[in-house]
Amino acid sequence: MSTTAGTTSSSPTTVLVPLKLNAFALTPGTCASTNKYYIAPITQPNYTFLRLHDNLIVPDILDHVDLHQVSPASLNPRLTDLGTGQTHQNRLGVYVHWTLPPVYRAGSAAAPTSSGTSDPDHTDRKLSQGYPSSSAAAPSFGAATDYGTPDFRPVPNRWLIIRHINATSIAPTGAKIPEFQSWVIESDRLRNINDADLQDADLEVDVSPSTNPILFDPSNGTVVEGQAEAFIGKCTPSASWTESAASAGDHINLNVMTSSNPLFADYQPHNSNVFSFVDNFSYTTSTGATAYLTKATCDYQVIGWHANGDQDPFTTDPRVAAPPQANRLKDCQMALKNGDSASANAWLNSNAATRVLCHSTMYDVAYNASSVPNIIKADTAGQLLQQTQSIAVGVSPLDALMAYCRAHETVDSAGLATLEQDLLRIQTLLMSGESDDVDALQAAADESYEQAFGRTDGGTVWSFHQESHPSTVPTASQMTAIKTLNANQKIYDNAAREAASKRWELFANWWLWELTGSLGRESELTNNINGAKASLSDLSTNQQPQQGTGDRFYQRKDPTVLFGNIQAGFENDFNDATKVRLQDQVVVPPSGALVSGWSSLQTTLNTIIPKLPTVLQLSAQALALEFYQLRTDSKITSATPPQVLPWFHDEDVRSESRGRDRWQGTQPWMPLFIEYEAVYYHIPFSKWKLREAPLLSNWGASVLHYGFDDDVSKGSKVDDRSIAGRVILEPQAAATLSNTLQQIFQNTNESDLENIYGMPRLEQANLLNNLSQIEFASSGMQNLTSDLLTLQQGGQHVKPTIRLTNSAPIAVQAATTAASAIGFTTTLMQAMDTQTTMTPYGDSVAMDTDAPPMKLVTHGQLMFTKLNVIDKFGQAISAINPAPLNYGAPVPTISPCLSDTYFPGTIGDVDPAAASARANCIISQGNNKSCPFINLPPGINQPARLNAKFVTNVSGSWTASSEWENPIWGWLVVNYAEQGLQFFLADGTFYREVRFGGSTGTETTAKWLPYDPPSTLPSTLQLDFLIQKLSSTAYLSSFVDMILRSTESTQVAAPDSYAAFSSAIIGKPLALVNIGYSLELAGSENKNWSTVNPQGPDLHLLQPDGTPFPPKAAGGYTFPVKIGDADRTFDGLIGYFNSAQLTQGGATTSPTPSGQSDLDLSTIYTYYPSTTTPSPSGDPRIHISATANNFPLFTPYYQPAGKAGDPIVDQATNMQVFGAIMDPFLPVHAYSVILPNKTIKLPDWTVQEALKKINAFWRIGPMLVAADVPSTYDPTRALDTNSVALEVVSPGSGSSVPDPTTVDPKVALPLPAPVAAADGADAIYRYLQPYVVPSVDPTTGANLGDRTEYNIFGISGDAAAKGDAAQARLPDGPYTAIEGYTQIVRKAEAATA
C-alpha cells in the first residue's frame, strides 16, 4: 500500500541537484576464478614520471590495467599484499561513488575572432552564467591574454556522507557499531607524501594522486619535480570535522580537469575521497582494536556543497547583473522538476541569491564478505562477450550497430532483423533527406560515408556580395579585389596550418632533446601570417565581401568499436537537463517520532548540520529527513504539492522498472573505458585494387571500395606493428540515437513519415522499442592512426608550458633551462602554443620489425590481441582471455562483426555464406566463420581534400571560375525530328546543328541560322572542334546513342522551375563544361619520429623537393578517382573528354596552344558504351569501369606557405582538367574511397539564363501548302533572337506588342498542338520563313550584299483540325511549296510565370 508524504513550506533559497549514487561491494568472492569478469588491480597515474630526465620521461603516466593474473583474490594486489600474503581488510567493503552532473563537466572557451584574438566579452558572459570571479582574472606571470583555454566550473568540494546500518543485519552479531555514522570529505584538500597523517595511510584508497596547482608558477624550479608528491582528498569523521579546521590546510581550485586525467571524475580508483568513499565497516572493539564487519545492510546519503560561495554556480559575481533563475538553470543544463507552484514561478523569475546543494541516496546495500551480490551484471556481460558475437566494428556508431544487427538477424528475437532495415531507411531523415525512394536512400548512404572521416578547417573564401541578380557581374576593381583577397586568404590559411605543424615540431624536438632548425622557419611563417592578415583586414574592410567557409580537409577516422549486450556507463538520461528541486519541494516526514532503526537520525543531524554553511542548513536538514522518509519500507510513491519526489527515486521509464536509488542485491556495472592491443599488418599498396560491388548498406547500389584480386595471404612481405590504446566509451550511445530518432519523429510531418518514409506511428514505436532492447556502448579507436605515424596520442605527460585560465601558454623555466643548450628560449617555448598533446615515439617504443615503422597511408589489416572493458569500479570483462600464453601457443583473438567498409571480402569472391568461403586475410583462415582481421582500406594519414572546380581557359592558363563567371562553353539539345544535335552558346544563343543526312552521312548547318549572328562574336573554338568531330557518321551515331541511353537510364525529373522554360517541351539540354580535379594535402608529408627505426617509408606522398609525383611514378602513391556513376540516378555525368595534354592519369600542365582544342575529343569516357562487341569502327566511347582500370589517376600536392606566386593559380595548375557532358540540374560526383565523395554542380543562375533562350526547331519542307506566304520580308515579324516568349515588349515602353503568330496571315501546316505540353495548352508551333534581304551600310548607305532573315508566322489550326495531319491527303489547290523552320515555343504568360 502506498502512502503520501506530509507537507512543509520554507523559503526556496537553495537549488537541490540530484546525483546518481552507485555502490559496489568488494569481497574476495568477486575475484573467484569461475567469474566471467575480473577485478582490476588499482592502476593510478604515476606522477613520478612527470620529470625532465630522459630515463623517466614517458608519453603516458597511466599504464594499462593488467589482468593477466588477478584471480583468485590471493593473487590480486587490490585485495592482497602480494609481499606478505595478507588481505587488505581496509579495502574490502562498499565503494560509494557519485556521478557529477553535466554542469560541472562542460568547459567554456572563447573561439578566436576574425581578427585572430579571443572574444573580449567572454569573461562577462561567464560571470553572468555563474562562473567564479577567478574566471575573469587577469593572466598571471605576465602571460598574454587568451580566452581559448577551456574553463571548467569548480566542483563541490565538501561532501557529507551519512550511513545508516540495519542493526539486525550485521555480523559479527553484537558488534558495537553506531546505527548512524557520518563523514565529511574535503575533495580539494591538498596532501603531501611527507605529511604526518599520510605515513600510515593507504595511498591507493585513502587519497587520490593529483598534480599540484599551487606549484604552477613557471619560475618555480620544483614545478615539475614536485608533482610526484601531491595527493588530494581527505575523509574525516563528521564529529571531529569543522570548516575552520579544514580551512587551515592547503586546498586547490578543483574541477574535473584539474589533474589533467580524463578518467578522474568517474573512475573510482582515481578519485577516492574526492568523488567516492570506501566504507570498510571498521569499528573499535572493547579492547580498542580495529575490527571489520563481515556482513551489513545499509543505506547511504551523500550531500555536497561549495565551501566558498563564490564558486557556487548560482552565485553571480557583483560585476555583472544577475540573470533570472530560469536563465541560470538553462546555463547550468538544469530544469526545475514540476516547477508550477507559485513559489517556484516566483523564484524562476527572480534573481535572488541562491546556492546549490547536491544530494544522492542509495538504499539497501547488502555487504557480505563471504559471498557476492545476487545479481552481478559484469558477470552476465562477460559471459555474453565471450560466447556471442558481441563486438562490431564500423566507421561510426550507427554503422557498427547495423553490422551488429546484420550478424544477429537470423538468431536474435529482439527485432534485430528489422532494425537494420529501419535504420537504413531513416538515413534520409538522419541526413536531412527529403525523399525515401531508392535513389534518395542510396544518396543518403553515400552521404553517410562522410562519417568515416574527421574534418579539418579548410580556411576561408570570399565572394562577391550580390545584392541583385545572381548573374550580376562585379566591376573590374571588385574582381581584382576579390581575387587578391582570396589569394591572400589562401596564403594566410596555408601559413596558419603550417605554423600549427611547426609549433608541434618544436615540442617534438624539445621532447627528443634535439633541434632541427625550425626557428628560422617559424619566423618566416609568422611574417607570412602577419602580412596576409594585414592585407585581409584592409581588403575585407574596403570591399565588404561575403565571407564563407572553404572546402574542408578530411582524414579517415579510426574505426569505431561497438560492444553489444553492454549497458552504457552513464544513466540513459545523463545528457538530459538535470531535474532539480527547490527547498520547499523536499519530501519531509510529518512531525513526530521516527520509526525504530532510524530514531537516532535527528541526534546525528543535530551534530553535523550546524557545521554546514548557514544558508544551506535548512535544506540539508530537509534532505536528511527525506532520506528517512523515502526509505524502502515507507513505500511512498507520491507527494503532496509543492513537494515532489527527487529524480533517481522516480523510475526512468525508458529503461528501468525500479527506483534507481534501490540497490536490490545488484552489483552495478558501469563500463567506462576500453583498453586494447592489436597487431597491424601492412599490406603492399600494389595488392589493393579498386572494385565495385552492390552493398546492402547502399540499397543495392554498386559501391566503390578497395579489395584484393588474389589471396592476400600469399606473397605478402611481413610488415607488422603492435599497437595499443585506451579510449573512453561514449556515454549513452543507444540513448543518444533513440533521443535523436524521437526528435526526428516529433519534428517531421506525420503524413510524410507514414506515406514517404513508411514509418507510421506503430513502426516508429517498434523501432524505438527495438532500440530499447539493445544494450550497447561504443568508442573510436583513437590511437590507431597516431601509432602508425610513430606518434602517441592522448596520454598524460610532462609539458614545457603551463596554460592557466585566460592565459596564453607560459614557458616553464625548468623545461627551458634543460633544453637551453640546444637553442631553446622562453620565446621559442611559448611558440609551441597548445601543440603539446601528441608525443613522438623517439626511443620509447620498441620495434620488432625491420620494415619502415611510419605509415603515410594506412592499407592493411588489424587483429585484436587484447580487448578489455573496464567499469568505474574497476570491474573488467575481456573479449580475449588475458591469461598468460604458453610458449608457442597461437595468439588468441576474436572475429568481430564487420561493416561493409571493414570486411576483407572472400578469396575468389565466394559467397561468404558458402561452406567453402574463406575470408581474404593476411593469415589464411580455416573455415567460413573465422574472420579476425579488420580490413583497413587505403587512407591518407593526414588531412587532405579532393578539389573540384569548374575551370576555363584564360589566356592559355586554366583558371577556376568565380561565382560570377559562367563556366559553360556550350549546350546541346537532341533534335529528334531530324536526328541531329543542336548546339547553343553558354548564354543559350543558338550556334549550329549537326544532323544525319547528306552525301557524307552527316551535314552541318551554317552558323547562327535562322538567327542573326550576335553583335559581338564570342569564342566558339571548342564547340567548333567538337562539331568537326561530330561530322563523322560513326562519331555522331555513337554520341547520340550515348545521350539517348543516358536519358533512358537516369529518368530523373528536372526541377519544377524548369517547366517555365520552352526547352522543357523537348527535353533537358545538356551542358558542356570543363571540370578540374586535384588531390591536395593540408600539410607537408609526415615524417618518421622513431629513433629506434628511423628509416623512411617505401612509398611517399610527395617528392623530396615537395612537388607531386607523376602518376604511377616509382616510389610515390597514385590514387584512382571515379568520376560520375550511371547506377546513381542522382549523378549528372554523361561522359567526359581528357584534356588534350593529359595522358591517361597524367597531370594537366596547361591548356593547349591557341588555335587548338583544349580537349582530346578522339575518346569519350562514358558509362554508356556501345552495346555491341566489338564496338563499331569509329566509336569513340570507352566504358568507365573499375574492371577496365581506366579511372583518372591522381597524386597529391601541397602548397607550402610562402611559396612564390598566386596560390589560387598554383592550385589550378595542379588540377587535371576534363571536358564533361552533364545534366545541368544534377551534380557530378567523384568517388575516391580515400576521401568523402566530392560533388560539383552548376550554379543555378547559369542554367536559368540559358534556358530563357534555348528552344527547339527543325527544318521543314519543301512542303506543299494550300495558302502562300507573303512574298516580301516584314520587319514587324522579325525573329527575336533574345526571347522565345510570344509577347514582344516595346523597348522603353514597358507595353506589349501583339504576338505576330496570332496575326494573319498564317501558314496552313498540318500540325496539331505539341502533345508534350499538356495537349498543347502551354505551347504552340510557329513557322519561320526565310527571305533574302539586302544589307546596307547604315553609315554610307553602300550595298553590302544580301542576307537571310526570317519572319515569324503562326500556324493555322484549321489544317490540323480538319484531319490534314492525320491523313495522307492534300486540301484543294492551288499549292505553294514552302521551306523554312518549325519552332516550338511556350505561350508568353506561361514563360513569364
XYZ file of N, CA and C in Angstrom, residues 30 68 108 133 145 195 271 340 379 465 557 586 613 622 846 899 934 951 1042 1050 1080 1157 1206 1211 1258 1343 1361 1370 1387:
87
model
N 34.431 -11.710 -5.334
C 34.388 -11.023 -6.633
C 35.605 -11.345 -7.489
N 46.414 -10.109 -16.331
C 46.999 -11.415 -16.602
C 46.831 -12.390 -15.442
N 34.032 26.143 -20.770
C 33.689 27.321 -21.567
C 34.969 27.940 -22.103
N 34.630 34.381 -9.758
C 35.387 35.582 -10.099
C 36.746 35.249 -10.691
N 46.920 37.528 -22.763
C 45.521 37.134 -22.566
C 45.067 36.209 -23.680
N 53.397 14.352 4.617
C 52.517 14.748 5.711
C 52.461 13.638 6.755
N 39.685 8.545 -7.795
C 39.100 9.689 -7.078
C 38.649 9.350 -5.675
N 5.622 24.298 -11.189
C 4.421 25.081 -11.471
C 3.789 25.665 -10.218
N 29.271 -10.045 -14.625
C 29.423 -11.453 -14.921
C 28.589 -11.835 -16.141
N 29.608 40.202 -53.033
C 28.323 40.430 -52.359
C 27.296 40.872 -53.392
N 38.842 8.564 -40.080
C 38.815 8.297 -38.651
C 39.275 6.872 -38.375
N 11.060 19.449 -1.103
C 11.626 18.264 -0.469
C 10.528 17.494 0.258
N 27.455 25.497 5.974
C 27.172 26.934 5.828
C 25.739 27.236 6.236
N 16.423 19.184 5.697
C 15.263 18.630 4.992
C 15.661 17.410 4.151
N 59.613 0.118 -28.643
C 60.479 -0.859 -29.288
C 59.901 -1.277 -30.632
N 31.382 -4.128 -40.570
C 30.564 -3.421 -41.546
C 31.180 -3.585 -42.925
N 40.321 -6.988 -39.330
C 39.578 -5.802 -39.757
C 40.321 -5.217 -40.952
N 36.489 25.127 -64.541
C 37.628 25.924 -64.987
C 37.407 26.386 -66.420
N 24.840 7.554 -76.969
C 25.243 7.768 -75.579
C 24.241 8.660 -74.857
N 18.762 7.534 -66.598
C 18.590 8.371 -65.412
C 17.129 8.568 -65.061
N 44.715 17.450 -52.767
C 45.546 18.415 -52.036
C 45.750 17.979 -50.595
N 42.420 22.479 -79.899
C 41.413 22.057 -78.926
C 42.034 21.853 -77.558
N 50.887 33.214 -57.055
C 49.499 33.250 -56.593
C 49.071 31.836 -56.200
N 47.003 26.375 -57.345
C 46.032 25.308 -57.147
C 45.471 24.829 -58.485
N 13.365 22.824 -86.180
C 13.896 21.931 -87.194
C 13.426 22.380 -88.581
N 25.683 49.216 -100.567
C 25.083 47.885 -100.605
C 26.124 46.853 -100.164
N -7.150 20.641 -87.530
C -8.492 20.308 -87.066
C -9.259 19.515 -88.099
N -4.097 15.972 -99.494
C -3.880 17.408 -99.568
C -5.216 18.114 -99.711
N 3.746 29.719 -74.557
C 2.961 30.941 -74.519
C 3.602 31.939 -73.565
